[in-house]
Structure formats: C-alpha cells, structure tokens
Coordinates of C-alpha atoms in Angstrom, one line a residue:
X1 CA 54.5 123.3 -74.6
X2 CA 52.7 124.5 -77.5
X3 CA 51.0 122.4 -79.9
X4 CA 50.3 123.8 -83.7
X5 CA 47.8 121.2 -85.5
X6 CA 46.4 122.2 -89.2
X7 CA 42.9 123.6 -89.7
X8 CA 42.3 120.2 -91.7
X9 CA 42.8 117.8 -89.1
X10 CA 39.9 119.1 -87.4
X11 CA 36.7 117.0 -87.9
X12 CA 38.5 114.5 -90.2
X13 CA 36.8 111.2 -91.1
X14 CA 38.2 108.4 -90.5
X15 CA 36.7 104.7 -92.3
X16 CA 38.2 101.9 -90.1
X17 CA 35.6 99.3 -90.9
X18 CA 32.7 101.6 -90.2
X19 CA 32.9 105.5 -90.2
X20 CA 35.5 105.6 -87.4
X21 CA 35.6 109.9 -86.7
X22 CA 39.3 110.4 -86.0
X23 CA 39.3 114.3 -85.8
X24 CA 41.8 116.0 -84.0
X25 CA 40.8 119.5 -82.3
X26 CA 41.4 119.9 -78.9
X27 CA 37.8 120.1 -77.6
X28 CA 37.4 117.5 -75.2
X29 CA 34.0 116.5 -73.6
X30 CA 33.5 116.8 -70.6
X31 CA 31.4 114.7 -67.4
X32 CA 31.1 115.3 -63.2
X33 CA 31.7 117.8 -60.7
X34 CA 34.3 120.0 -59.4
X35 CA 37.6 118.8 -57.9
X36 CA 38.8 117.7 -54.3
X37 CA 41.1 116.9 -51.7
X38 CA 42.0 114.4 -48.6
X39 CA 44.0 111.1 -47.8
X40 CA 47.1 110.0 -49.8
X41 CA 46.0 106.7 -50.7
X42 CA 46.8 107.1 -54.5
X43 CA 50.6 107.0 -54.0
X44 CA 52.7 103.8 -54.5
X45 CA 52.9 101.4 -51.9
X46 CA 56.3 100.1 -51.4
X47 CA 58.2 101.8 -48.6
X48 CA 61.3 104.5 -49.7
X49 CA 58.9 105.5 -53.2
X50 CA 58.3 108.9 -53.4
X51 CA 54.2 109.4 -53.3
X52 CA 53.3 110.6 -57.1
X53 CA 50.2 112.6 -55.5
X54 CA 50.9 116.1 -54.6
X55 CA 48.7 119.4 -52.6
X56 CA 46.3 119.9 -55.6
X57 CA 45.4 116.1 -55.8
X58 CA 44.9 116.2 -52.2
X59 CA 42.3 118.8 -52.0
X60 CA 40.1 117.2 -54.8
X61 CA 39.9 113.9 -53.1
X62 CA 39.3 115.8 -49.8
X63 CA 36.2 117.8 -51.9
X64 CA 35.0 114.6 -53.7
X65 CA 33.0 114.4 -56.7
X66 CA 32.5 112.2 -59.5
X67 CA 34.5 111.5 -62.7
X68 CA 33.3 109.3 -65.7
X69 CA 35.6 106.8 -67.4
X70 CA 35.3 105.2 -70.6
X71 CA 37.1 102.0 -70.6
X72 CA 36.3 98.0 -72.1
X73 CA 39.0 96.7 -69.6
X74 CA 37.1 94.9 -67.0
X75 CA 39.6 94.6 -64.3
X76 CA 38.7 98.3 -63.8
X77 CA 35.8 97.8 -62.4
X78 CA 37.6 96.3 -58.9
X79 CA 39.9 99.3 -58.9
X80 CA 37.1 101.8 -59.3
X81 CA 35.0 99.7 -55.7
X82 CA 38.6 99.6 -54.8
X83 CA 39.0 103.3 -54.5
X84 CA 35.8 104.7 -54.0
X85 CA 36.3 102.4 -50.8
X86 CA 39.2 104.7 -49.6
X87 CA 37.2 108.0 -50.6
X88 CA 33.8 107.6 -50.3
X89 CA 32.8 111.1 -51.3
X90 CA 34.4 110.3 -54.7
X91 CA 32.0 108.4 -57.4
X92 CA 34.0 106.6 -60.1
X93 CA 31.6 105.8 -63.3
X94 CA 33.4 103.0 -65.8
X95 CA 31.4 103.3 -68.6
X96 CA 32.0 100.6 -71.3
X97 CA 30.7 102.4 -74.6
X98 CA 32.9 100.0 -77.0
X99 CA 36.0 97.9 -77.8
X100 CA 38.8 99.9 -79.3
X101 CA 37.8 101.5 -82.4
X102 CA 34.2 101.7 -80.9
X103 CA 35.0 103.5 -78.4
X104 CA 37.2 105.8 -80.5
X105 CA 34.5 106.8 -82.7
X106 CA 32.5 107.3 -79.7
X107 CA 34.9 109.5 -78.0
X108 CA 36.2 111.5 -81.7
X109 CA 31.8 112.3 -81.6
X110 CA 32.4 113.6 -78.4
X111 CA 35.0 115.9 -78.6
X112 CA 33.8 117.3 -82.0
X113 CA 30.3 117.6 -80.2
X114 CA 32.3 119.5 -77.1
X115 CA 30.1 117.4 -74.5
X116 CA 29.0 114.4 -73.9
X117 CA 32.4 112.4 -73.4
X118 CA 34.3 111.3 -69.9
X119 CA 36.8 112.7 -67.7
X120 CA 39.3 109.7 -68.6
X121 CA 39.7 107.3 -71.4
X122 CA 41.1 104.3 -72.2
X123 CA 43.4 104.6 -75.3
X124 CA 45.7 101.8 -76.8
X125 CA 49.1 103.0 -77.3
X126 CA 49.0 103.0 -81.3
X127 CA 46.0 105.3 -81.0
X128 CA 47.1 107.9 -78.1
X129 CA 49.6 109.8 -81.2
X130 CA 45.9 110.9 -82.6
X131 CA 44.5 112.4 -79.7
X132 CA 47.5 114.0 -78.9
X133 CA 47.9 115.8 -81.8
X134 CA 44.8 116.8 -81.7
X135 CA 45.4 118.5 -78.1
X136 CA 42.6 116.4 -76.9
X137 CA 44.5 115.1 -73.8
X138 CA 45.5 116.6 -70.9
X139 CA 49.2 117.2 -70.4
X140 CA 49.5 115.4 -67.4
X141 CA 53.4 116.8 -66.7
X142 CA 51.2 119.3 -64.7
X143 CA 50.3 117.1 -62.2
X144 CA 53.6 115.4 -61.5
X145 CA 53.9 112.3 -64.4
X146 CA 57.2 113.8 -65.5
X147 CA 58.5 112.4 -62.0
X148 CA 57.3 108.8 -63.1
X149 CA 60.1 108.6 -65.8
X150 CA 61.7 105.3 -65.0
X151 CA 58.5 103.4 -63.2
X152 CA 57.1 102.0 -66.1
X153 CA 59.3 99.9 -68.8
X154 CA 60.2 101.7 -71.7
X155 CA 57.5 100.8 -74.9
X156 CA 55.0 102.3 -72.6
X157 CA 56.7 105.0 -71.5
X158 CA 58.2 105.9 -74.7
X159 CA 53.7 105.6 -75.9
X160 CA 52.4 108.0 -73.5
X161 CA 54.7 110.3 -73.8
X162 CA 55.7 113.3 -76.6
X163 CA 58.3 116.2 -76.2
X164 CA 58.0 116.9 -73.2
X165 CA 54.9 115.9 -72.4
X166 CA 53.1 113.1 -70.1
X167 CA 49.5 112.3 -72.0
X168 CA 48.3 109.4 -70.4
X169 CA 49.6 106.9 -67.6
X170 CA 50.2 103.2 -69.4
X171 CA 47.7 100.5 -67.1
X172 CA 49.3 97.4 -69.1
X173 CA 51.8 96.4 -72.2
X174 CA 52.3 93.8 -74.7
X175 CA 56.1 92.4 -74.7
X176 CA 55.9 89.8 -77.1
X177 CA 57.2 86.1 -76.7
X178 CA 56.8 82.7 -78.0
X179 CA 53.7 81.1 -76.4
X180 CA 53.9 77.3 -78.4
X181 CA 52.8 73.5 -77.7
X182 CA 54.8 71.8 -75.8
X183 CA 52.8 68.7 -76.8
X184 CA 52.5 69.0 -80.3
X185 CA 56.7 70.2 -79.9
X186 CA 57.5 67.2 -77.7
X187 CA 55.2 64.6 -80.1
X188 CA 57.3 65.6 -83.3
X189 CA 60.6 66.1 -81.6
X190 CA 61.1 70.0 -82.4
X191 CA 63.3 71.9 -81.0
X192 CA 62.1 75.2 -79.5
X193 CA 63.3 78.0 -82.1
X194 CA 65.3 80.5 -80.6
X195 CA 66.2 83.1 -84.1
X196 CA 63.8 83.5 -87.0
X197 CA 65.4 80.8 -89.2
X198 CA 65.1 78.1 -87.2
X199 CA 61.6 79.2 -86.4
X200 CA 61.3 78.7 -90.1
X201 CA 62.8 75.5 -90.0
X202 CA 60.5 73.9 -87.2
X203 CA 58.0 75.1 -89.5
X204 CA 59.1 72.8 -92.4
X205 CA 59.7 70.1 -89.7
X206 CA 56.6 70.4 -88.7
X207 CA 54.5 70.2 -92.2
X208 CA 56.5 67.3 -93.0
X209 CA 55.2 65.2 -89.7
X210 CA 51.9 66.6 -89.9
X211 CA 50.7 68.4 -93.1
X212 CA 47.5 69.5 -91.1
X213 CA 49.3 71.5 -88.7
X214 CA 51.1 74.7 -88.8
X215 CA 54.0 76.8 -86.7
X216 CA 51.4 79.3 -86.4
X217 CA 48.5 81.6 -88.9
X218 CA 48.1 84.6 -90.3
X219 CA 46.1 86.2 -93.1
X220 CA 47.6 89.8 -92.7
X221 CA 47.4 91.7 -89.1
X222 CA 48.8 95.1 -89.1
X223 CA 50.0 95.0 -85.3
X224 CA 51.7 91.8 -86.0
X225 CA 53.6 93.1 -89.3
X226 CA 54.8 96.6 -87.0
X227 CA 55.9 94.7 -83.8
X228 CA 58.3 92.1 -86.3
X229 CA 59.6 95.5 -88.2
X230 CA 59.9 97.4 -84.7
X231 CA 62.0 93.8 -83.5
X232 CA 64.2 94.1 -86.5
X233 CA 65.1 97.6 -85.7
X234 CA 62.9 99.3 -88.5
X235 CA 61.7 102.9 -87.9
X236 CA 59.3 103.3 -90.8
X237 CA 57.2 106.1 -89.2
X238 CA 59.4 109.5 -88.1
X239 CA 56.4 111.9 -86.9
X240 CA 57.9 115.3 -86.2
X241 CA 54.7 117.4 -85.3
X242 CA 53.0 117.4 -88.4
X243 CA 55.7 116.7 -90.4
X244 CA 55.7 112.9 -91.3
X245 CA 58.0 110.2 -92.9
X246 CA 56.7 106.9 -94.0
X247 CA 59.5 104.6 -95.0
X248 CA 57.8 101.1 -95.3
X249 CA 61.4 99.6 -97.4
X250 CA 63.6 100.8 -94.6
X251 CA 65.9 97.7 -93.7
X252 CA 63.8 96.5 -90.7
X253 CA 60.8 96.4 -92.8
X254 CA 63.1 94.8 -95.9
X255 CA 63.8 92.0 -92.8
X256 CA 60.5 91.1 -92.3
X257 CA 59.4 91.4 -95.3
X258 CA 61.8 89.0 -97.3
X259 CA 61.4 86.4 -94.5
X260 CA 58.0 86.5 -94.0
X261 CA 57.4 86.0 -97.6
X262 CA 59.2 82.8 -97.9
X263 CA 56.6 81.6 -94.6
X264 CA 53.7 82.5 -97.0
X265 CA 55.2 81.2 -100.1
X266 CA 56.1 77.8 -98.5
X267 CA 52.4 77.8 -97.2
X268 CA 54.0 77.5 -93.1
X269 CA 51.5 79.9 -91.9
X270 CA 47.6 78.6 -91.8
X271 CA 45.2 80.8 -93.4
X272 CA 43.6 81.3 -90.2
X273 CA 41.9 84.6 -89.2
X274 CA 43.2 85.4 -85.7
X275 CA 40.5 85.4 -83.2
X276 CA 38.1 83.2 -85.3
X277 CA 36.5 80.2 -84.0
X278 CA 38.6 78.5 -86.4
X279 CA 41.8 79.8 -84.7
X280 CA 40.5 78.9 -81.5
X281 CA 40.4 75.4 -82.3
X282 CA 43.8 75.4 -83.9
X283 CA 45.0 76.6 -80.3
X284 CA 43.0 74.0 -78.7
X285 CA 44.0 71.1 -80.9
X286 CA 47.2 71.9 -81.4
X287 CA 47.1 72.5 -85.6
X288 CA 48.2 76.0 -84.8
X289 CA 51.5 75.0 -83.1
X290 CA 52.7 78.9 -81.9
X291 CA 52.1 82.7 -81.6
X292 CA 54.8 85.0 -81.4
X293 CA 52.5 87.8 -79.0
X294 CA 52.4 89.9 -76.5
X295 CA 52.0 89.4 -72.6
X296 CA 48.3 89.5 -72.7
X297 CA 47.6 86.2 -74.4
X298 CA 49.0 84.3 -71.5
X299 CA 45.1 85.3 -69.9
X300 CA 43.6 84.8 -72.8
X301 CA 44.6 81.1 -73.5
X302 CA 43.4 80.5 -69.5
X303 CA 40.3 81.9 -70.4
X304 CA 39.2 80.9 -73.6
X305 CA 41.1 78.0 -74.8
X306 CA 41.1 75.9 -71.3
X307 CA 41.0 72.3 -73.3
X308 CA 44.5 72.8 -73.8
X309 CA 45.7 72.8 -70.5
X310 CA 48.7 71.5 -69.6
X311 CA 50.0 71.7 -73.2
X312 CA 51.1 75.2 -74.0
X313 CA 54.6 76.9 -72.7
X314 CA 56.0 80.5 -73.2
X315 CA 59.8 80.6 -74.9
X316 CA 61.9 84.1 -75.6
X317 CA 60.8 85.9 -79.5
X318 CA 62.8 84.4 -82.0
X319 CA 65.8 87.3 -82.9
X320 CA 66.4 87.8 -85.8
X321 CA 70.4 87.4 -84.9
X322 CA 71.5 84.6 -82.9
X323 CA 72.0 85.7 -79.6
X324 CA 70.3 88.8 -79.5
X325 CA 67.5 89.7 -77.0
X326 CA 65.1 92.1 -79.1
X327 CA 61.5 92.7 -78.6
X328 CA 58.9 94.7 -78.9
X329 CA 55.5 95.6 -78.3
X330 CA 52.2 93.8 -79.3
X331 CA 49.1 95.6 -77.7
X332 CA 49.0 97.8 -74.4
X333 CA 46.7 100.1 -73.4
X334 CA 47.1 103.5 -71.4
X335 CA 44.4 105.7 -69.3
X336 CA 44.2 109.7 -70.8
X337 CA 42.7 112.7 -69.4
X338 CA 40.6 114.5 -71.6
X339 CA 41.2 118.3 -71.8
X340 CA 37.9 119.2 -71.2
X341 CA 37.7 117.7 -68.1
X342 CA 36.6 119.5 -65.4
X343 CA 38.1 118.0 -62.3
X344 CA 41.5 117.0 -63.9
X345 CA 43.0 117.0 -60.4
X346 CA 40.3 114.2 -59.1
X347 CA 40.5 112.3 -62.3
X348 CA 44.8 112.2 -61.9
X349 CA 44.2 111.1 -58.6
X350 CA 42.5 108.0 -59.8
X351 CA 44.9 107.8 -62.8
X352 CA 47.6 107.4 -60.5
X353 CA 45.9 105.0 -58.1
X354 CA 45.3 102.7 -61.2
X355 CA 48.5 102.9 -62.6
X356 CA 51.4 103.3 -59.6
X357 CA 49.3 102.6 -56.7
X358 CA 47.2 99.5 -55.3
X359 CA 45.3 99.4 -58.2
X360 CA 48.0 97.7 -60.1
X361 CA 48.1 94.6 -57.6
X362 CA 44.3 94.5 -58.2
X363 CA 44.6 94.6 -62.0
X364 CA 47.4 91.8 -61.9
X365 CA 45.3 89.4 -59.5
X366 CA 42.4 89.8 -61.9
X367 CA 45.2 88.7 -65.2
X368 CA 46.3 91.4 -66.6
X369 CA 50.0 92.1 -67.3
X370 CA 51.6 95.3 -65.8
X371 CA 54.0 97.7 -67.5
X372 CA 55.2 99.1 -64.3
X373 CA 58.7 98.0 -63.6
X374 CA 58.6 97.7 -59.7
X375 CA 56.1 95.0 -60.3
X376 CA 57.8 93.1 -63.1
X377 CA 61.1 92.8 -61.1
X378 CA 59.0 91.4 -58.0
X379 CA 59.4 87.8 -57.2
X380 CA 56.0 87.3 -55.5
X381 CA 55.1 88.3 -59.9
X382 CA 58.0 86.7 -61.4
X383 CA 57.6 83.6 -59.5
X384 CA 54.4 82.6 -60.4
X385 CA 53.9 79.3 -61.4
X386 CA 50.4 79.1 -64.1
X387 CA 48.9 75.7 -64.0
X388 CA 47.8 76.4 -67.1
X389 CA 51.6 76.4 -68.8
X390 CA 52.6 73.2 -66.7
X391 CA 53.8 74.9 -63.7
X392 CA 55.9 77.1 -65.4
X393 CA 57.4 80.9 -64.4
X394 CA 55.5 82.3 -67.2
X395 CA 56.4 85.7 -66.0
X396 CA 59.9 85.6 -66.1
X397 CA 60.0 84.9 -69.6
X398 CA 57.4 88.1 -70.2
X399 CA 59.5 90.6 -67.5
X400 CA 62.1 89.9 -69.2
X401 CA 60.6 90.7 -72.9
X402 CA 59.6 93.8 -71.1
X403 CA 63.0 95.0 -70.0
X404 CA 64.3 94.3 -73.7
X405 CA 61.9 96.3 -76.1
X406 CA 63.4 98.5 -78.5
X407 CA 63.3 101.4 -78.4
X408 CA 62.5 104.3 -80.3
X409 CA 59.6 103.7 -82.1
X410 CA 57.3 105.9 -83.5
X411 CA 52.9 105.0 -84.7
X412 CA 51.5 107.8 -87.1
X413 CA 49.4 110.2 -85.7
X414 CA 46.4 108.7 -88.0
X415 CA 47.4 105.1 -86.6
X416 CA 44.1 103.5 -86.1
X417 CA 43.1 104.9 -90.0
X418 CA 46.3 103.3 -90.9
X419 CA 45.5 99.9 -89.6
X420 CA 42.0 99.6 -91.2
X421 CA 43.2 100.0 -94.4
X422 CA 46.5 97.2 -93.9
X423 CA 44.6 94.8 -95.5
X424 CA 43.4 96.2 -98.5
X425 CA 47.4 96.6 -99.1
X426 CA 49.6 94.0 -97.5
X427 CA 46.8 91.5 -97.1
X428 CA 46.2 91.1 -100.6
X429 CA 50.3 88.9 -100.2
X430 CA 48.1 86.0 -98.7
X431 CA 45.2 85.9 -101.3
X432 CA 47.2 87.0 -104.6
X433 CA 50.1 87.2 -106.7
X434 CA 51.3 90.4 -104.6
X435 CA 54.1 89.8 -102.4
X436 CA 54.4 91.2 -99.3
X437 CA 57.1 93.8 -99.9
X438 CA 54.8 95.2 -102.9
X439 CA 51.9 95.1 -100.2
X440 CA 54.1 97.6 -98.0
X441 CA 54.9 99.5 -101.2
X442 CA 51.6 100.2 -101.4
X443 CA 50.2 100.8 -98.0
X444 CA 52.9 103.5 -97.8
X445 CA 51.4 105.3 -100.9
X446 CA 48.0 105.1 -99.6
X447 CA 49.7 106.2 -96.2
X448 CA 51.1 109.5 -97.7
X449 CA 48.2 110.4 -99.8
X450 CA 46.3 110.3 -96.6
X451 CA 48.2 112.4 -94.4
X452 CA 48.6 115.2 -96.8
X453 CA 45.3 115.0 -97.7
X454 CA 44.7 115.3 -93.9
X455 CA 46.6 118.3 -93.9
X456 CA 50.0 116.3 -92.5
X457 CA 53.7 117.1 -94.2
X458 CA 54.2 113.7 -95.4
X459 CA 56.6 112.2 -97.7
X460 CA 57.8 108.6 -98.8
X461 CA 61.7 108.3 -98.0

C-alpha cells in the first residue's frame, strides 16, 4: 500500500507538557543484528490454531541475533527470559526509556535522527495513527498479521490496523466498566446504576447521605471525555489519509456533553486529579465512591490501593439507553515494528510470541488484561475469583465489556498533541464559567488550526 504524507509533517514539534517531537517521516531507527531461523515456539498454543509464524520467521530464530525493545510495561520483562529460554541464540533487550509521552519523544528523536531507536516499540493505541502516518512502522501484513483478523477483540484490532494494513500486534486493551464500593454502596443503600441517569441519581443519593463523598472525580481527562463520546456512538474524528474531520458537536459528543455538565454543575464529581495522592485516598476511603474505566484498573487497585480490600466490585458501564450493552475503550497498548529495523523477521517472531503465543499466559499471570479473544472466552480466565473484589468473577464482567466495544472509531493522527492541549480547552468547564460543550467548541478550533498548520486537510463539520 502506498502511503503519501505532506512535506510538513516531517520533523513537526509537538508540546505535550514538554517538547514532545511528534514528527512523521518514515525513518525509523534502527538496533541488533541480522535475522534468523529455527523452532516454532512463537505460534499459539491451543491445539486446531493455525501457527501465525511462517518460513522467513523460522530462519531468523534459527540464525539468532538480538533485537532491542523499547517498552515501560513490566510484565515484558518475563516474556523476553521467557523466550530467550526457547532460543538461546536470540538476545531480547527491554529497554525502559520512559512512560508514554516519554518514550514518544524519545522514539520521534530517534527516527528524525535515523539511528539510535529499537527494533520494537511499545505504542498506546491513541498514539499508533502518528507513527503510521508517518510510515514509521513496519507493515506487518508482510509477515502474516492479516491472518490474525478475528484473534484479538475488536477496539484493538480496529487500533493497530489501517487500510489494509497490520502496524502493530495489540499486547493488552482497556474495556471500560464500573469498578465502585460495595461498602460505601451497601452503607447508604444505593442501588448499583446500570444507565447514565441513574448513575446521576446515585450521585445525588449519595451527596445527600454524605456531603464528603462523591460518585466518582474528575477535573478534565481527555481519554475519559473520548471513551464516553465513543460509548455514545459519536465519531468526532474521520481521518481519511491526510484528509481530516473534527466534529466535536456531533450527537455523541452533544450526549456527553449535556450530561456531564449537569454532574459538574451539581458539584457530583470531586475535584480530584486522577492519579494524585489525593485520589488515592478517595479510593482507599471510600470518598471517591466509582470509576467508570478500563480493564487495567482492576491491577491497579490490587496494587496500590490494598487498604481497601474487600470493599470494591466491578458492575457493566452505565448505557446511556436502558438496556443497551455499549462500551468502549479506555487505554491499551500495542507492540510496533519500526521500519528501520533490521531483523524485522526476528523482531515479528517475538511480536507474535508476546501477543498470540505463551507470552500472553505470562502477561496475564503477572495482571495484565489481554485483548486476545481466545483468552477472554477461557474459563480458567473468566473464572477467576480476585480476593481483592470479594471473591468475585471480575473477569466476566471485563470479557464481556470487551466483546461489546463499538466500533468504528477513529484517534487523529496528531492524538497525543491533541491530548496535551484538552485542558487548556475543556478543562477550563471545571474551573470557570465555560461549559463543557463550549470547552469542545474550542478544542476543535485549536484541533483544526493545528492539523492544517501541520500540513493535514482539516475542517470543522
């Protein structure tokens, strides 16, 4: 497939709280030796599935070599030992060089630089549309990912790939569900909301038995706002190459918008920055009541909010029409191969171990929350009963999420630039007379400016 991407997206500068380098020219950097060939370990592992490996991938593990990959996901580690155990002449490198937008400036240096970078990447799904345009990736299609259509649910699948093109393999996903107290629920009497307006309405309920508590916070968080417009059915970025809409009133947007306001006018939500220590305690001591989230924060209440024990639970998203069953993504993260690679065929090997093979067991043992459907339709996953949530099947409720996100949806190809500035625009709803629709309003203005000025086609609908 051929790729056209304007002179002016090459070497653009991004500011996403620091100088975040966003550029999109196809000059990947580049790190280890030649490729290689041998055992068929990195196929799946359930009998009658078709191995994803093919001849080529073969012959690099049987010639070894090593391949360098940037990641911040730690259960990587174990699948890199993992797989260097079944090939010892291959040498896997993880290389933590930054969180998310850290690593993104990091890599952007890199492939303006033309050296310097690693064979793989890890790349959150909002920011892959970037890279891609900037024929940075690899097309994996070449090496057999087409064939994986259908193995992973389909938010992820629907991330990674473009056209006809396969540019990275998802490793996890983000279906988001109600994670709430069943404590501070069961102490007031609430009922456990299952649309948007009675979410609302435990949120009253809730103020009125304890004005120090809140149904959940929220000073403005850009993936938040997109998942509840993506739920609603909203499609306020269309990317057609370089030809861009960017329709922030469309009626999914209008959805969340007018409701959302009336949770921030009411004062429901706690001005609470997510991630805080602040918020932290409000998890622990129950003053922040829920968090409609993705998959991921199951882990991350084990981990770092352990006081609470025994008190939280995990309930369906609220719909936004009574008996509906829409979700949508919050947060999921993919492994790309960079184009400059040289041993594509050694690092696609490892790409599919991670992401179809045994590393996926590995990755779920150590917490983290597949996206590959085989494993979410598994009883010995779905079955699991967490301690933590009171013995409950956590995973059913998050498989399920999973099999229900819709689809269809679309990040800008400046995502992460998009992201940084939310809050300059829609934040300014929770700290001033601006209400949230105006916020959108104007985040779509800045949004079109941008992209033109980036050399994009972009217009407001």
């Amino acid at each position: 497939m051929t790729r056209s991407t304007p002179r002016a997206l090459r070497g653009v500068a991004i500011t996403a709280a620091a100088a975040l380098v966003l550029a999109a020219c196809g000059n990947g950097a580049d790190d280890g030796d030649a490729p290689d060939g041998g055992e068929d370990e990195s196929t799946t592992d359930n009998e009658g599935d078709e191995p994803t490996t093919d001849d080529g991938h073969d012959d690099a593990l049987g010639e070894g070599g090593e391949i360098t990959v940037w990641a911040w996901d730690p259960t990587l580690e174990s699948v890199a030992s993992d797989f260097m155990e079944l090939h010892e002449n291959v040498t896997v490198d993880i290389v933590n060089v930054g969180t998310g937008d850290d690593q993104y400036t990091a890599l952007q240096n890199a492939i303006s630089a033309g050296s310097g970078g690693p064979d793989i990447a890890q790349v959150e799904f909002y920011a892959l549309p970037q890279f891609v345009l900037g024929e940075a990736l690899a097309d994996l299609s070449q090496y057999g990912a087409s064939d994986l259509d259908g193995t992973f649910t389909p938010g992820p699948w629907g991330a990674v790939t473009q056209d006809e093109g396969v540019y990275a393999l998802p490793t996890d996903s983000g279906p988001m569900a109600l994670f709430y107290n069943a404590r501070i629920f069961d102490e007031h009497g609430l009922d456990v909301p299952e649309t948007w307006e009675e979410y609302r309405e435990v949120g009253r309920e809730l103020q009125d038995a304890d004005p120090n508590a809140h149904i959940t916070n929220d000073t403005g968080d850009a993936g938040f706002t997109t998942s509840l417009i993506w739920q609603a059915g909203g499609h306020p970025f269309q990317v057609d190459g370089t030809d861009i809409t960017v329709d922030l009133a469309d009626e999914g947007s209008q959805v969340f918008s007018e409701f959302w306001e009336t949770m921030v006018d009411e004062e429901l939500v706690a001005p609470v920055s997510s991630w805080s220590d602040e918020w932290y305690q409000g998890l622990s001591d129950g003053s922040i009541a829920t968090l409609v989230i993705g998959a991921w924060m199951r882990g991350n209440l084990e981990s770092s909010v352990g006081e609470a024990s025994g008190d939280w639970a995990v309930a369906p998203m609220p719909q936004w029409e009574a008996g509906a069953s829409a979700t949508a993504e919050n947060g999921g993260s993919s492994l790309a191969i960079m184009e400059a690679s040289q041993q594509q065929e050694l690092a696609y090997a490892f790409l599919d171990y991670a992401t179809v093979g045994d590393g996926v067991q590995t990755r779920i043992d150590e917490g983290a929350f597949p996206a590959t459907v085989e494993h979410l339709e598994d009883e010995d996953f779905t079955t699991v009963e967490f301690d933590y949530f009171g013995g409950q099947r956590v995973n059913e409720v998050l498989a399920d999420s999973a099999a229900n996100v819709v689809e269809g949806w679309q990040y800008l190809p400046y995502q992460v630039y998009a992201n940084s500035i939310f809050n300059d625009h829609v934040g300014q709803a929770y700290v001033s007379g601006t209400t949230i629709a105006e916020g959108l309003e104007s985040w779509e203005q800045a949004l079109v400016t941008y992209g033109n000025d980036q050399g994009f086609t972009v217009s407001a609908e």
